[in-house]
Tab-separated table of C-alpha atoms in Angstrom:
chain	number	residue	atom	x	y	z
B	3	MET	CA	-53.848	-11.598	1.308
B	4	LEU	CA	-53.543	-8.176	3.035
B	5	TYR	CA	-50.938	-5.704	1.433
B	6	VAL	CA	-49.635	-3.266	3.906
B	7	PRO	CA	-48.143	-0.142	2.641
B	8	ASN	CA	-45.256	1.119	5.195
B	9	ASN	CA	-45.836	4.794	4.358
B	10	TYR	CA	-42.779	5.129	2.462
B	11	SER	CA	-40.475	4.756	5.361
B	12	ASN	CA	-36.836	4.282	4.657
B	13	ASP	CA	-35.826	3.943	8.276
B	14	PRO	CA	-34.629	0.472	8.899
B	15	GLN	CA	-35.637	0.707	12.787
B	16	MET	CA	-39.040	1.908	11.611
B	17	ASN	CA	-39.556	-0.991	9.001
B	18	LEU	CA	-38.460	-3.745	11.418
B	19	ALA	CA	-40.761	-2.500	13.933
B	20	ILE	CA	-43.681	-2.387	11.544
B	21	GLU	CA	-42.829	-6.063	10.734
B	22	GLU	CA	-42.871	-7.036	14.293
B	23	TYR	CA	-45.915	-5.047	15.152
B	24	LEU	CA	-47.789	-6.836	12.381
B	25	LEU	CA	-46.639	-10.192	13.536
B	26	ARG	CA	-47.948	-9.457	17.058
B	27	ARG	CA	-51.396	-8.418	15.846
B	28	GLU	CA	-52.903	-11.846	16.418
B	29	ASP	CA	-56.282	-10.538	15.663
B	30	ILE	CA	-55.288	-10.476	12.003
B	31	THR	CA	-55.439	-14.032	10.634
B	32	ASP	CA	-54.951	-13.108	6.951
B	33	ASP	CA	-51.552	-13.619	5.227
B	34	ILE	CA	-49.815	-10.398	5.080
B	35	LEU	CA	-47.356	-8.900	2.337
B	36	LEU	CA	-45.033	-6.173	3.383
B	37	PHE	CA	-42.310	-4.437	1.317
B	38	TYR	CA	-39.693	-2.031	2.537
B	39	ILE	CA	-36.553	-0.106	1.468
B	40	ASN	CA	-34.015	0.923	3.892
B	41	LYS	CA	-31.386	3.597	3.620
B	42	PRO	CA	-27.755	2.485	4.108
B	43	SER	CA	-27.968	-0.006	7.099
B	44	ILE	CA	-26.492	-3.268	8.407
B	45	ILE	CA	-29.132	-5.661	9.638
B	46	ILE	CA	-27.760	-8.017	11.996
B	47	GLY	CA	-29.094	-11.714	12.527
B	48	ARG	CA	-30.611	-12.442	16.059
B	49	ASN	CA	-27.722	-14.727	17.029
B	50	GLN	CA	-24.560	-12.515	15.662
B	51	ASN	CA	-22.027	-10.606	17.396
B	52	THR	CA	-22.588	-7.227	15.909
B	53	THR	CA	-18.988	-6.042	16.594
B	54	GLU	CA	-17.515	-9.206	14.559
B	55	GLU	CA	-19.913	-8.478	11.738
B	56	ILE	CA	-19.231	-4.792	10.824
B	57	ASN	CA	-16.354	-2.540	9.869
B	58	THR	CA	-17.059	-0.016	12.657
B	59	SER	CA	-14.765	2.759	11.241
B	60	TYR	CA	-16.509	2.485	7.831
B	61	VAL	CA	-20.073	2.407	9.333
B	62	GLU	CA	-19.498	5.429	11.404
B	63	GLU	CA	-17.759	7.358	8.674
B	64	HIS	CA	-20.506	6.726	6.260
B	65	ASP	CA	-23.404	7.154	8.749
B	66	ILE	CA	-24.730	3.493	8.092
B	67	GLN	CA	-27.318	2.428	10.908
B	68	VAL	CA	-26.705	-1.244	12.523
B	69	VAL	CA	-29.909	-2.647	13.637
B	70	ARG	CA	-30.613	-6.300	14.670
B	71	ARG	CA	-33.483	-8.115	13.463
B	72	LEU	CA	-35.544	-10.829	15.100
B	73	SER	CA	-34.645	-13.688	12.586
B	74	GLY	CA	-31.603	-15.564	12.479
B	75	GLY	CA	-29.067	-15.907	9.765
B	76	GLY	CA	-26.260	-13.537	8.594
B	77	ALA	CA	-25.533	-9.835	8.441
B	78	VAL	CA	-26.649	-8.089	5.305
B	79	TYR	CA	-26.220	-4.756	3.829
B	80	HIS	CA	-29.081	-2.675	2.854
B	81	ASP	CA	-29.371	0.639	0.987
B	82	LEU	CA	-31.871	2.366	-1.265
B	83	GLY	CA	-31.170	-0.178	-3.964
B	84	ASN	CA	-32.136	-3.078	-1.939
B	85	LEU	CA	-35.942	-4.223	-1.836
B	86	ASN	CA	-36.927	-6.325	1.338
B	87	PHE	CA	-40.202	-8.397	1.159
B	88	SER	CA	-41.925	-9.983	4.152
B	89	PHE	CA	-44.804	-12.673	4.146
B	90	ILE	CA	-46.495	-12.617	7.524
B	91	THR	CA	-48.655	-15.792	8.008
B	92	ASN	CA	-49.840	-18.215	10.654
B	93	LYS	CA	-47.346	-20.312	12.329
B	94	SER	CA	-47.683	-24.020	11.241
B	95	GLN	CA	-45.423	-26.959	10.708
B	96	GLU	CA	-46.158	-26.566	6.851
B	97	ASN	CA	-44.740	-22.937	6.698
B	98	THR	CA	-41.864	-23.340	9.404
B	99	GLN	CA	-38.475	-23.556	7.536
B	100	ASN	CA	-40.416	-23.773	4.231
B	101	PHE	CA	-38.334	-21.250	2.385
B	102	LYS	CA	-39.516	-22.920	-0.960
B	103	LYS	CA	-43.126	-21.811	-0.336
B	104	PHE	CA	-42.268	-18.231	0.420
B	105	THR	CA	-39.737	-17.602	-2.122
B	106	LYS	CA	-41.769	-19.159	-5.017
B	107	PRO	CA	-43.971	-16.096	-5.608
B	108	VAL	CA	-40.841	-13.913	-5.642
B	109	ILE	CA	-39.094	-16.222	-8.148
B	110	GLU	CA	-42.245	-16.441	-10.321
B	111	ALA	CA	-42.348	-12.567	-10.190
B	112	LEU	CA	-38.693	-12.364	-11.292
B	113	ASP	CA	-39.440	-14.998	-14.143
B	114	HIS	CA	-42.184	-12.576	-15.368
B	115	LEU	CA	-39.891	-9.810	-15.783
B	116	GLY	CA	-37.566	-11.826	-17.552
B	117	VAL	CA	-35.124	-12.967	-14.810
B	118	GLN	CA	-34.379	-16.416	-14.545
B	119	ALA	CA	-33.991	-17.201	-10.830
B	120	GLU	CA	-33.927	-20.290	-8.863
B	121	LEU	CA	-33.836	-21.221	-5.110
B	122	SER	CA	-30.526	-22.594	-4.078
B	123	GLY	CA	-29.745	-24.522	-1.175
B	124	ARG	CA	-32.298	-23.743	1.755
B	125	ASN	CA	-32.933	-20.049	1.646
B	126	ASP	CA	-30.897	-18.049	-1.161
B	127	ILE	CA	-32.126	-16.907	-4.647
B	128	LEU	CA	-29.711	-17.213	-7.256
B	129	VAL	CA	-29.310	-15.586	-10.670
B	130	ASN	CA	-26.735	-17.108	-13.074
B	131	GLY	CA	-24.985	-18.648	-10.018
B	132	ALA	CA	-25.018	-15.220	-8.176
B	133	LYS	CA	-26.872	-14.624	-4.936
B	134	VAL	CA	-29.539	-11.964	-5.086
B	135	SER	CA	-31.740	-12.685	-2.157
B	136	GLY	CA	-31.067	-14.330	1.388
B	137	ASN	CA	-33.998	-15.322	3.381
B	138	ALA	CA	-34.958	-15.862	7.012
B	139	GLN	CA	-37.913	-16.655	9.214
B	140	PHE	CA	-39.011	-15.975	12.674
B	141	ASN	CA	-41.803	-17.818	14.712
B	142	GLY	CA	-43.835	-15.668	17.120
B	143	ARG	CA	-46.526	-17.290	19.469
B	144	THR	CA	-49.205	-17.957	16.833
B	145	ARG	CA	-47.794	-16.108	13.673
B	146	MET	CA	-44.558	-16.076	11.864
B	147	PHE	CA	-42.773	-14.302	8.988
B	148	SER	CA	-40.691	-15.282	6.214
B	149	HIS	CA	-38.503	-12.332	5.005
B	150	GLY	CA	-35.917	-11.783	2.344
B	151	THR	CA	-33.698	-9.256	0.458
B	152	LEU	CA	-33.684	-8.465	-3.312
B	153	LEU	CA	-30.404	-6.860	-4.350
B	154	TYR	CA	-31.834	-4.613	-7.136
B	155	ASN	CA	-29.400	-1.865	-7.789
B	156	ALA	CA	-27.378	-1.902	-4.487
B	157	ASP	CA	-23.893	-0.483	-4.284
B	158	LEU	CA	-22.176	-3.794	-3.999
B	159	SER	CA	-18.746	-1.987	-3.218
B	160	ASN	CA	-20.379	-1.177	0.309
B	161	VAL	CA	-21.722	-4.641	0.680
B	162	ALA	CA	-18.059	-5.475	1.110
B	163	LYS	CA	-16.626	-2.641	2.952
B	164	ALA	CA	-19.379	-2.261	5.418
B	165	LEU	CA	-19.160	-5.804	6.327
B	166	ASN	CA	-15.336	-6.226	6.022
B	167	VAL	CA	-14.414	-6.458	9.775
B	168	LYS	CA	-11.117	-4.863	10.902
B	169	PRO	CA	-8.426	-7.605	11.376
B	170	SER	CA	-8.348	-8.999	14.884
B	171	LYS	CA	-8.659	-12.372	16.690
B	172	ILE	CA	-12.207	-13.040	17.788
B	173	GLU	CA	-13.430	-16.213	19.270
B	174	SER	CA	-17.267	-16.110	19.560
B	175	LYS	CA	-20.252	-18.224	20.074
B	176	GLY	CA	-21.912	-15.868	17.512
B	177	VAL	CA	-23.104	-17.168	13.950
B	178	LYS	CA	-20.626	-15.765	11.477
B	179	SER	CA	-21.792	-14.551	8.162
B	180	VAL	CA	-20.749	-16.417	5.027
B	181	ARG	CA	-19.758	-14.204	2.161
B	182	SER	CA	-21.251	-15.306	-1.280
B	183	ARG	CA	-20.782	-13.910	-4.767
B	184	VAL	CA	-23.586	-11.453	-4.970
B	185	ALA	CA	-25.135	-9.434	-7.890
B	186	ASN	CA	-27.767	-7.143	-8.812
B	187	ILE	CA	-31.199	-8.073	-10.276
B	188	SER	CA	-30.964	-5.002	-12.665
B	189	GLU	CA	-28.014	-6.673	-14.350
B	190	PHE	CA	-30.144	-9.486	-15.646
B	191	LEU	CA	-33.331	-7.465	-16.474
B	192	PRO	CA	-34.323	-6.909	-20.108
B	193	ASP	CA	-33.202	-3.645	-21.499
B	194	HIS	CA	-36.464	-1.832	-21.476
B	195	LEU	CA	-36.830	-2.518	-17.683
B	196	LYS	CA	-33.028	-1.721	-16.538
B	197	ASN	CA	-33.707	1.753	-15.595
B	198	LEU	CA	-36.634	1.201	-13.122
B	199	HIS	CA	-36.261	2.892	-9.917
B	200	THR	CA	-36.306	0.600	-6.711
B	201	GLU	CA	-39.709	1.760	-6.103
B	202	GLU	CA	-40.914	0.871	-9.422
B	203	PHE	CA	-39.371	-2.365	-9.249
B	204	ARG	CA	-41.211	-3.111	-5.933
B	205	ASP	CA	-44.500	-2.131	-7.547
B	206	ARG	CA	-43.838	-4.490	-10.444
B	207	ILE	CA	-42.908	-7.323	-7.925
B	208	ARG	CA	-46.031	-6.547	-5.790
B	209	ASP	CA	-48.505	-6.321	-8.485
B	210	ILE	CA	-47.303	-9.662	-9.909
B	211	ILE	CA	-47.553	-11.330	-6.507
B	212	LEU	CA	-50.831	-9.889	-5.535
B	213	GLN	CA	-52.706	-10.554	-8.807
B	214	ALA	CA	-52.587	-14.456	-8.051
B	215	SER	CA	-54.981	-13.975	-5.049
B	216	THR	CA	-57.787	-12.169	-3.630
B	217	ASN	CA	-56.321	-9.042	-1.939
B	218	ASN	CA	-56.977	-5.977	0.248
B	219	THR	CA	-54.962	-3.171	1.276
B	220	TYR	CA	-54.680	-2.452	5.199
B	221	THR	CA	-53.638	1.035	5.833
B	222	LEU	CA	-52.047	1.516	9.206
B	223	THR	CA	-54.108	3.707	11.668
B	224	ASP	CA	-52.847	6.230	14.083
B	225	ARG	CA	-53.134	3.646	16.838
B	226	ASP	CA	-51.005	1.246	14.842
B	227	TRP	CA	-48.277	3.820	14.388
B	228	ASP	CA	-48.449	4.688	18.136
B	229	GLY	CA	-47.720	1.137	18.726
B	230	ILE	CA	-44.897	0.759	16.064
B	231	GLU	CA	-43.180	3.705	17.452
B	232	ALA	CA	-43.343	2.552	20.641
B	233	LEU	CA	-41.743	-0.928	19.725
B	234	MET	CA	-39.014	0.889	17.561
B	235	GLU	CA	-37.985	2.902	20.704
B	236	ASP	CA	-38.195	-0.067	23.141
B	237	ARG	CA	-36.351	-2.465	20.711
B	238	TYR	CA	-34.698	-1.356	17.493
B	239	ASN	CA	-33.467	2.005	18.582
B	240	ASN	CA	-32.055	0.525	21.615
B	241	TRP	CA	-28.361	-0.107	22.002
B	242	GLU	CA	-28.784	-3.165	24.221
B	243	TRP	CA	-30.844	-4.868	21.448
B	244	ASN	CA	-28.508	-3.713	18.484
B	245	TYR	CA	-25.387	-4.377	20.315
B	246	GLY	CA	-25.829	-5.853	23.687
B	247	LYS	CA	-27.568	-8.965	22.537
B	248	SER	CA	-24.104	-10.012	21.013
B	249	PRO	CA	-23.251	-13.510	22.503
B	250	LYS	CA	-20.163	-13.843	24.804
B	251	SER	CA	-16.723	-13.367	23.002
B	252	ASN	CA	-13.147	-13.428	23.788
B	253	VAL	CA	-11.376	-10.322	21.913
B	254	THR	CA	-7.782	-9.957	21.275
B	255	LYS	CA	-6.178	-6.774	19.815
B	256	GLU	CA	-2.576	-6.593	18.965
B	257	HIS	CA	-0.583	-4.029	17.303
B	258	ARG	CA	3.038	-2.869	17.031
B	259	PHE	CA	3.456	0.879	17.544
B	260	PRO	CA	6.921	2.713	17.268
B	261	PHE	CA	7.286	2.531	21.120
B	262	GLY	CA	6.550	-1.201	21.298
B	263	GLU	CA	3.844	-3.819	21.113
B	264	ILE	CA	0.331	-3.550	22.977
B	265	GLU	CA	-1.793	-6.591	23.222
B	266	ALA	CA	-5.306	-6.170	24.828
B	267	LYS	CA	-7.339	-9.319	25.877
B	268	MET	CA	-11.033	-8.758	26.676
B	269	GLN	CA	-14.092	-10.714	27.667
B	270	ILE	CA	-17.135	-9.231	26.268
B	271	ASP	CA	-20.808	-10.340	27.367
B	272	LYS	CA	-23.799	-8.800	25.925
B	273	GLY	CA	-21.824	-5.964	24.654
B	274	ILE	CA	-20.215	-5.024	28.028
B	275	ILE	CA	-16.511	-5.341	28.709
B	276	GLN	CA	-16.362	-7.747	31.547
B	277	SER	CA	-12.801	-7.816	31.725
B	278	ILE	CA	-9.682	-6.596	30.020
B	279	LYS	CA	-5.926	-7.264	30.478
B	280	ILE	CA	-3.267	-5.055	28.591
B	281	TYR	CA	0.144	-6.577	27.885
B	282	GLY	CA	3.107	-5.775	25.605
B	283	ASP	CA	6.803	-4.637	25.648
B	284	PHE	CA	5.612	-0.867	25.147
B	285	LEU	CA	7.560	1.890	26.625
B	286	GLY	CA	5.587	4.221	28.912
B	287	ASN	CA	4.960	5.324	32.572
B	288	GLY	CA	2.098	4.355	34.637
B	289	ASN	CA	0.146	1.408	35.903
B	290	VAL	CA	-2.202	0.217	32.994
B	291	ALA	CA	-4.406	-1.285	35.846
B	292	ASP	CA	-5.663	2.594	35.793
B	293	ILE	CA	-7.058	2.172	32.349
B	294	GLU	CA	-8.449	-1.859	32.810
B	295	THR	CA	-10.289	-0.501	35.932
B	296	ARG	CA	-12.028	2.383	33.958
B	297	LEU	CA	-13.083	0.312	30.969
B	298	THR	CA	-14.286	-2.791	32.973
B	299	GLN	CA	-18.048	-2.977	32.723
B	300	GLN	CA	-18.304	-0.371	30.106
B	301	PRO	CA	-20.135	-0.916	26.848
B	302	TYR	CA	-17.540	-2.094	23.979
B	303	GLN	CA	-18.334	0.819	22.040
B	304	PRO	CA	-16.115	3.595	21.050
B	305	GLN	CA	-17.971	6.520	22.547
B	306	ALA	CA	-18.494	4.843	25.563
B	307	MET	CA	-14.906	4.044	26.044
B	308	ARG	CA	-13.673	7.406	25.172
B	309	THR	CA	-16.102	8.697	27.998
B	310	ALA	CA	-14.683	6.213	30.576
B	311	LEU	CA	-11.209	7.414	29.760
B	312	ALA	CA	-11.922	11.027	29.609
B	313	ASP	CA	-10.496	11.849	33.062
B	314	LEU	CA	-7.295	9.909	32.195
B	315	THR	CA	-4.438	10.949	29.860
B	316	ILE	CA	-3.311	8.084	28.002
B	317	THR	CA	-0.326	9.615	26.535
B	318	PRO	CA	2.221	8.768	29.639
B	319	TYR	CA	1.213	5.109	29.584
B	320	PHE	CA	2.105	4.457	25.878
B	321	ASN	CA	4.718	7.090	25.144
B	322	GLY	CA	2.679	9.283	23.094
B	323	LEU	CA	-0.544	7.373	22.067
B	324	THR	CA	-3.689	9.704	22.335
B	325	ASN	CA	-6.954	8.593	24.056
B	326	ASP	CA	-8.670	8.434	20.490
B	327	GLU	CA	-5.727	6.311	19.137
B	328	PHE	CA	-5.931	4.058	21.951
B	329	VAL	CA	-9.727	3.483	21.601
B	330	ASP	CA	-9.344	2.992	17.824
B	331	PHE	CA	-6.810	0.171	18.562
B	332	LEU	CA	-9.196	-1.374	21.001
B	333	TYR	CA	-12.032	-1.374	18.505
């Protein structure tokens, strides 16, 4: 097995690019073990509707990155207390959807550290009935990866707040995340290990896993980093990938203001507002078609909507509502 250090990167865009780059390196046929620790971020499943999964105002206020991954499954919150592992291997019938195989070394490592963990259902690792790890897979042409999270010492209050979608009516074909009771592994460690930093915990898990096989370390070259950075810019730092890949959805927003109720119905495809109709018993002057026209074919993203409405003062249409307040209502 090859162990590949990620050069201590905490950038989720970079780390997902490293993982995909190693997957695409078909000249490497060895099994690969990769670990990474991300700064605060939400990692969206491949088939999810991004705007449905995140609390946008909280995410923006706390500078939480939102990045879509290649694999399916639900949205997860990462921070510096969350350890991510990835096994990259040859694609085969034996390996595909075999979460038991790829979680076994992790479960055995936790057991070695004094934490009694178990695989639950198809792809979760539980400790004392609480979820500490979720896992997913992605198949490339000849290679695949099976990756997962390990909640070590994450801020669990942020897990709920960042993934707590603002109330709205959304009908989507995307895969909605299932919220489970979660816990940190640090809670279950013996006392003499409870104060390990996430990096120290990673090193313990890594060393236990690697001692069971013949291993080598592969250091990424300058050429590798060029390829990784190009992939990051092309995919993981790209709004079209992180938001625009969201499946079709019908979004309805309703709110009663002092001047009356506004209801907005939007059809969104690949993150773009295909149509919007505004209804309500609100008091105001002007034809709301002016607003609808400007927002049609715009990204369903706050700054893009503000820009589209920059030359139009919303206040007369809704008896005092500002442009920012209207965009906040829509999102």
